[in-house]
Structure formats: C-alpha cells, structure tokens
Amino acid sequence: MMKKVFFLFACLILTITGCAPSYESEEEIVQDTDEEQVETAIIPKYNVSDDEYKVILEYKPGKARGVIVNQVFNRFDIDEMEIGLRRHSKSTFDPDNHFFQEGQYLSEDIVYRWLGRQKTDAEWEAYVESFKGKRPTLSKEEYQSGLNPTLTGDESDPESYRENPRYLSHILEQNYLQKTEGNKVELKGISIGLALKSVYQFETEIGGPDYYRPIDEEEMLREGKKLAQTILERIRSIEGLVDVPIMIALFREEEQSSLVPGNFVARTTVEGNDMSIGEWTTINEKYVLFPSGEADQDYVADANMMKDFTKEVRKFFPNFVGVIGKGFYVNDELEELKIEIPIEFYGKAEVVGFAQYAYGLIMETFTSNYDLEINVMSTDKQEVLMERGEGEDEPHVYIYQ
C-alpha cells in the first residue's frame, strides 16, 4: 500500500522542478484577429490530458467574462455549464487538432442585451425621449434585442410574470481554433451554451416576497430550440462568423439551492454558411446526490453502496456527520463518483490511519468501471485525496501536510 501513498510536499517539489512547462520548447504561432490586426500566440507543447484541449497562450479572457455569475445563481451550474460545454464540443471539434479559447465575439454588452426582455415600441419611444433630443446610445434593433418574453399585463400582478417567464439565463461562447499554413491559427468552430431555467424565481416589487414558476423540460426544450435559432441568425450576422461551424447545446439549470448541478439536455451542430438548425441530439446525462430520495428511488444499487460505505466509515469515527456523494450518469450508467467526508481530526497519525482504513473500503466497496474521487476534509482544510480512474485496480492516495 505504501507505494500508493504520496505526501503533498513531495508532489509539489516534483511539480516545480520536473513538470513546470519549458517555454523554450513551445511553438510560437500567429493568430489572425481581423484584417488589420495580427497577434502572436503560443501553443503549449504539453497537455494536462490527452482528451483535453490545449489552451492558446497568452490566455485571453472571454469578452463576456463575469456575466454568468450575475445570471446563474447556483455555483455548481456555473462550473458544469463551462466544463460540460467543452466536453460536448469534443463531439464536433476534435481536441487532437483544435485549440480552445474563451469566447471573443459576444461581448458583455451584447450578452446582457440579449438576456433582457423583448422591449415594446412604446418602451423604445420612452427610451428615445429620455435623451431629450440627443442621439440614443443604442439603436432600435439593439434596444429591442432581448430574447426573453415581453412582460405584458400588470407588473404588480404575479400572474403577468408566470405567463411570461424568463427562460434564458445565460449565453456562453467558446471558440475552437486550428493551425493552418504559415504557422497561423484560425477560428474553425464556435460552441454556444444556453442556460435555461427549470424554475423561474421572481418578485413583483423590490424587497417583496419571492414567487416561483416551475418550467418543465418539455416547455424548456421548446423555448430553448426557438431561442437557439434566433441566436444562430444573429451570430451569422457578426463579421467573420458567416462560414464557421457552430455547435449549440441546451443546459437545464438546477434550483438555486441544489447541491448538484443541472445538465445538458440537447445539442446540435450547424455547418458553416447554414442559417437554420436541423436535427437535435438528445443528451442523457444527470447528476445525482447521495443520500437523497431521488437516489433511493432511481439508483437503488448505488444508493445502497453509498449507505454501506457510510456505515463502514462510521465504525472508524462514530460521531462524524456523514458522507456526501455526487454521481454523474451518462445514459443511466455511472461515469464518475465524487465523495466528500467531513471529519474532525486530532492528529496527523489519525489522518494516516483513516487513509489506510478508507483505502481498504474503496477496494471492497466500489467497482472500477467509473472514475472515483474521495476528499477527506477537516474543519479548515483538505486532509486526504483518494482517486482511482476508470479501469484502475487501486486508488492513489495523497495525504496533505
């Protein structure tokens, strides 16, 4: 077993001295940004994973960076939307010959305008009048570019909001580039993720009570596909994006208080120059919390496995709070299981002893047909990381110093 246990300070030394990237061996390329501007960039020689995209350096933040945190209110949704969109992009843009870059075409102003409600002509006229004869900041097309439904009826009546919910929370853009002749990279694909609500939460006055309007998946898909077509047409009108393939994926958000993220439910790819969306591919993936009623009802075997593991952990620490697990399922098969064990330790020997004990539990409890990660946490820091990749016989154990 000792061959599988590593102390973190040793890992850090190896990372600093042996794994740090050597920029002398990186490949310098030229990135065309428009007809008049050319930028020099670097393609890293090494990659953190064979199935992950290389990221072009110097790193360029997205033009709409930060918008998502003001629009999507579940932290788990924010992370999964970005990671999941990159994961689904691999079906269209092969990581072997594409490089990743944050979205450079949809700016913060554009995204915020598109996420707003559709403005009426009366609202446009009031907007123009507010400039008192001066030229308005926005054109009529820009001002009325909101993609969420117009709020009709009495704005103090909750029914007006229930009948016209905000379906669209966020638009996430990712760019995929390829190396071409002349040591250049060019944009060869765009992925667009649309965050769509499962519950519309609203208030009719500032500081007033919160109201909730559930949005079932059928309604969400219907509206999401309409929105995707409109957004495709608008993207095609942006200079340089007429003939670029575009992958669009629909993400269903979880409730704000959920301890697991939502999931992507459908995707489609539109070839360059195409102006209309064809067939959609259904995505069957889901995050499940252990323990939970959903797990007990729909994932009985895995729920019982987690209960057995929790029972065995309790034998070592009778007074610990409990084990929290998050399973990721694709086509109803468990692909990844992450477990957090919060325990208060009173000495490093106790940490090492528990790591040894948990190592045995992993070997006896969990099968090796999915990725497994276990994080052992004390009050103020992580104590142990245990991980085993799909198909591996034994876990790797890292004890933090």
PDB file of N, CA and C in Angstrom, residues 94-137:
ATOM      1  N   ASP A  94     -12.544  18.161 -32.617  1.00  0.00           N
ATOM      2  CA  ASP A  94     -11.629  17.156 -32.062  1.00  0.00           C
ATOM      3  C   ASP A  94     -10.483  17.820 -31.304  1.00  0.00           C
ATOM      4  N   PRO A  95     -10.268  17.465 -30.033  1.00  0.00           N
ATOM      5  CA  PRO A  95      -9.151  18.051 -29.266  1.00  0.00           C
ATOM      6  C   PRO A  95      -7.776  17.750 -29.863  1.00  0.00           C
ATOM      7  N   ASP A  96      -7.673  16.717 -30.701  1.00  0.00           N
ATOM      8  CA  ASP A  96      -6.384  16.382 -31.312  1.00  0.00           C
ATOM      9  C   ASP A  96      -5.915  17.455 -32.286  1.00  0.00           C
ATOM     10  N   ASN A  97      -6.860  18.198 -32.878  1.00  0.00           N
ATOM     11  CA  ASN A  97      -6.448  19.205 -33.861  1.00  0.00           C
ATOM     12  C   ASN A  97      -7.156  20.550 -33.696  1.00  0.00           C
ATOM     13  N   HIS A  98      -7.751  20.773 -32.523  1.00  0.00           N
ATOM     14  CA  HIS A  98      -8.350  22.070 -32.215  1.00  0.00           C
ATOM     15  C   HIS A  98      -7.779  22.603 -30.906  1.00  0.00           C
ATOM     16  N   PHE A  99      -7.688  23.911 -30.815  1.00  0.00           N
ATOM     17  CA  PHE A  99      -7.245  24.577 -29.595  1.00  0.00           C
ATOM     18  C   PHE A  99      -8.409  25.378 -29.014  1.00  0.00           C
ATOM     19  N   PHE A 100      -8.408  25.478 -27.690  1.00  0.00           N
ATOM     20  CA  PHE A 100      -9.505  26.159 -27.004  1.00  0.00           C
ATOM     21  C   PHE A 100      -9.165  27.617 -26.733  1.00  0.00           C
ATOM     22  N   GLN A 101     -10.182  28.462 -26.860  1.00  0.00           N
ATOM     23  CA  GLN A 101     -10.060  29.868 -26.471  1.00  0.00           C
ATOM     24  C   GLN A 101     -11.419  30.349 -25.962  1.00  0.00           C
ATOM     25  N   GLU A 102     -11.397  31.173 -24.928  1.00  0.00           N
ATOM     26  CA  GLU A 102     -12.644  31.769 -24.435  1.00  0.00           C
ATOM     27  C   GLU A 102     -13.298  32.584 -25.555  1.00  0.00           C
ATOM     28  N   GLY A 103     -14.616  32.752 -25.442  1.00  0.00           N
ATOM     29  CA  GLY A 103     -15.360  33.448 -26.488  1.00  0.00           C
ATOM     30  C   GLY A 103     -14.892  34.879 -26.709  1.00  0.00           C
ATOM     31  N   GLN A 104     -14.632  35.223 -27.959  1.00  0.00           N
ATOM     32  CA  GLN A 104     -14.105  36.546 -28.309  1.00  0.00           C
ATOM     33  C   GLN A 104     -15.062  37.383 -29.161  1.00  0.00           C
ATOM     34  N   TYR A 105     -16.315  36.914 -29.352  1.00  0.00           N
ATOM     35  CA  TYR A 105     -17.209  37.604 -30.275  1.00  0.00           C
ATOM     36  C   TYR A 105     -18.449  38.194 -29.595  1.00  0.00           C
ATOM     37  N   LEU A 106     -19.008  37.491 -28.633  1.00  0.00           N
ATOM     38  CA  LEU A 106     -20.172  38.021 -27.932  1.00  0.00           C
ATOM     39  C   LEU A 106     -19.692  38.787 -26.705  1.00  0.00           C
ATOM     40  N   SER A 107     -19.798  40.105 -26.765  1.00  0.00           N
ATOM     41  CA  SER A 107     -19.299  40.956 -25.683  1.00  0.00           C
ATOM     42  C   SER A 107     -20.260  40.954 -24.503  1.00  0.00           C
ATOM     43  N   GLU A 108     -19.800  41.526 -23.399  1.00  0.00           N
ATOM     44  CA  GLU A 108     -20.632  41.661 -22.209  1.00  0.00           C
ATOM     45  C   GLU A 108     -21.905  42.438 -22.524  1.00  0.00           C
ATOM     46  N   ASP A 109     -21.787  43.540 -23.257  1.00  0.00           N
ATOM     47  CA  ASP A 109     -22.962  44.358 -23.587  1.00  0.00           C
ATOM     48  C   ASP A 109     -23.966  43.573 -24.433  1.00  0.00           C
ATOM     49  N   ILE A 110     -23.451  42.842 -25.417  1.00  0.00           N
ATOM     50  CA  ILE A 110     -24.343  42.060 -26.274  1.00  0.00           C
ATOM     51  C   ILE A 110     -25.087  41.010 -25.468  1.00  0.00           C
ATOM     52  N   VAL A 111     -24.361  40.262 -24.634  1.00  0.00           N
ATOM     53  CA  VAL A 111     -24.983  39.177 -23.866  1.00  0.00           C
ATOM     54  C   VAL A 111     -26.047  39.727 -22.923  1.00  0.00           C
ATOM     55  N   TYR A 112     -25.723  40.814 -22.224  1.00  0.00           N
ATOM     56  CA  TYR A 112     -26.715  41.397 -21.307  1.00  0.00           C
ATOM     57  C   TYR A 112     -27.964  41.854 -22.060  1.00  0.00           C
ATOM     58  N   ARG A 113     -27.783  42.457 -23.234  1.00  0.00           N
ATOM     59  CA  ARG A 113     -28.949  42.907 -24.008  1.00  0.00           C
ATOM     60  C   ARG A 113     -29.793  41.715 -24.441  1.00  0.00           C
ATOM     61  N   TRP A 114     -29.147  40.674 -24.922  1.00  0.00           N
ATOM     62  CA  TRP A 114     -29.876  39.501 -25.400  1.00  0.00           C
ATOM     63  C   TRP A 114     -30.600  38.779 -24.255  1.00  0.00           C
ATOM     64  N   LEU A 115     -30.072  38.867 -23.048  1.00  0.00           N
ATOM     65  CA  LEU A 115     -30.697  38.194 -21.908  1.00  0.00           C
ATOM     66  C   LEU A 115     -31.894  38.962 -21.351  1.00  0.00           C
ATOM     67  N   GLY A 116     -32.053  40.198 -21.783  1.00  0.00           N
ATOM     68  CA  GLY A 116     -33.165  41.010 -21.299  1.00  0.00           C
ATOM     69  C   GLY A 116     -34.488  40.591 -21.923  1.00  0.00           C
ATOM     70  N   ARG A 117     -35.539  41.240 -21.482  1.00  0.00           N
ATOM     71  CA  ARG A 117     -36.852  41.017 -22.082  1.00  0.00           C
ATOM     72  C   ARG A 117     -36.974  41.806 -23.388  1.00  0.00           C
ATOM     73  N   GLN A 118     -37.760  41.284 -24.304  1.00  0.00           N
ATOM     74  CA  GLN A 118     -38.051  41.989 -25.552  1.00  0.00           C
ATOM     75  C   GLN A 118     -38.782  43.302 -25.236  1.00  0.00           C
ATOM     76  N   LYS A 119     -38.221  44.419 -25.696  1.00  0.00           N
ATOM     77  CA  LYS A 119     -38.826  45.730 -25.426  1.00  0.00           C
ATOM     78  C   LYS A 119     -39.906  46.057 -26.469  1.00  0.00           C
ATOM     79  N   THR A 120     -40.947  46.734 -26.027  1.00  0.00           N
ATOM     80  CA  THR A 120     -42.035  47.134 -26.926  1.00  0.00           C
ATOM     81  C   THR A 120     -41.679  48.442 -27.635  1.00  0.00           C
ATOM     82  N   ASP A 121     -42.466  48.795 -28.640  1.00  0.00           N
ATOM     83  CA  ASP A 121     -42.258  50.070 -29.331  1.00  0.00           C
ATOM     84  C   ASP A 121     -42.488  51.239 -28.382  1.00  0.00           C
ATOM     85  N   ALA A 122     -43.445  51.105 -27.481  1.00  0.00           N
ATOM     86  CA  ALA A 122     -43.711  52.178 -26.511  1.00  0.00           C
ATOM     87  C   ALA A 122     -42.488  52.374 -25.598  1.00  0.00           C
ATOM     88  N   GLU A 123     -41.847  51.293 -25.212  1.00  0.00           N
ATOM     89  CA  GLU A 123     -40.639  51.398 -24.382  1.00  0.00           C
ATOM     90  C   GLU A 123     -39.500  52.032 -25.168  1.00  0.00           C
ATOM     91  N   TRP A 124     -39.421  51.714 -26.464  1.00  0.00           N
ATOM     92  CA  TRP A 124     -38.394  52.330 -27.300  1.00  0.00           C
ATOM     93  C   TRP A 124     -38.617  53.847 -27.390  1.00  0.00           C
ATOM     94  N   GLU A 125     -39.842  54.257 -27.581  1.00  0.00           N
ATOM     95  CA  GLU A 125     -40.136  55.692 -27.685  1.00  0.00           C
ATOM     96  C   GLU A 125     -39.797  56.413 -26.384  1.00  0.00           C
ATOM     97  N   ALA A 126     -40.094  55.777 -25.252  1.00  0.00           N
ATOM     98  CA  ALA A 126     -39.757  56.384 -23.961  1.00  0.00           C
ATOM     99  C   ALA A 126     -38.245  56.466 -23.785  1.00  0.00           C
ATOM    100  N   TYR A 127     -37.548  55.466 -24.289  1.00  0.00           N
ATOM    101  CA  TYR A 127     -36.079  55.453 -24.217  1.00  0.00           C
ATOM    102  C   TYR A 127     -35.497  56.608 -25.037  1.00  0.00           C
ATOM    103  N   VAL A 128     -36.021  56.802 -26.242  1.00  0.00           N
ATOM    104  CA  VAL A 128     -35.540  57.890 -27.103  1.00  0.00           C
ATOM    105  C   VAL A 128     -35.802  59.236 -26.442  1.00  0.00           C
ATOM    106  N   GLU A 129     -36.993  59.414 -25.873  1.00  0.00           N
ATOM    107  CA  GLU A 129     -37.357  60.679 -25.238  1.00  0.00           C
ATOM    108  C   GLU A 129     -36.449  60.992 -24.040  1.00  0.00           C
ATOM    109  N   SER A 130     -35.944  59.958 -23.395  1.00  0.00           N
ATOM    110  CA  SER A 130     -35.088  60.182 -22.220  1.00  0.00           C
ATOM    111  C   SER A 130     -33.776  60.871 -22.587  1.00  0.00           C
ATOM    112  N   PHE A 131     -33.406  60.880 -23.872  1.00  0.00           N
ATOM    113  CA  PHE A 131     -32.174  61.540 -24.306  1.00  0.00           C
ATOM    114  C   PHE A 131     -32.403  63.005 -24.671  1.00  0.00           C
ATOM    115  N   LYS A 132     -33.662  63.455 -24.618  1.00  0.00           N
ATOM    116  CA  LYS A 132     -34.012  64.872 -24.804  1.00  0.00           C
ATOM    117  C   LYS A 132     -33.409  65.457 -26.074  1.00  0.00           C
ATOM    118  N   GLY A 133     -33.661  64.789 -27.169  1.00  0.00           N
ATOM    119  CA  GLY A 133     -33.216  65.288 -28.465  1.00  0.00           C
ATOM    120  C   GLY A 133     -31.847  64.815 -28.891  1.00  0.00           C
ATOM    121  N   LYS A 134     -31.059  64.279 -27.966  1.00  0.00           N
ATOM    122  CA  LYS A 134     -29.745  63.756 -28.321  1.00  0.00           C
ATOM    123  C   LYS A 134     -29.885  62.360 -28.923  1.00  0.00           C
ATOM    124  N   ARG A 135     -28.823  61.923 -29.590  1.00  0.00           N
ATOM    125  CA  ARG A 135     -28.854  60.611 -30.233  1.00  0.00           C
ATOM    126  C   ARG A 135     -28.806  59.516 -29.171  1.00  0.00           C
ATOM    127  N   PRO A 136     -29.726  58.550 -29.191  1.00  0.00           N
ATOM    128  CA  PRO A 136     -29.720  57.459 -28.201  1.00  0.00           C
ATOM    129  C   PRO A 136     -28.444  56.628 -28.286  1.00  0.00           C
ATOM    130  N   THR A 137     -28.046  56.089 -27.173  1.00  0.00           N
ATOM    131  CA  THR A 137     -26.847  55.255 -27.130  1.00  0.00           C
ATOM    132  C   THR A 137     -27.012  54.002 -27.972  1.00  0.00           C
TER     133      THR A 137
END
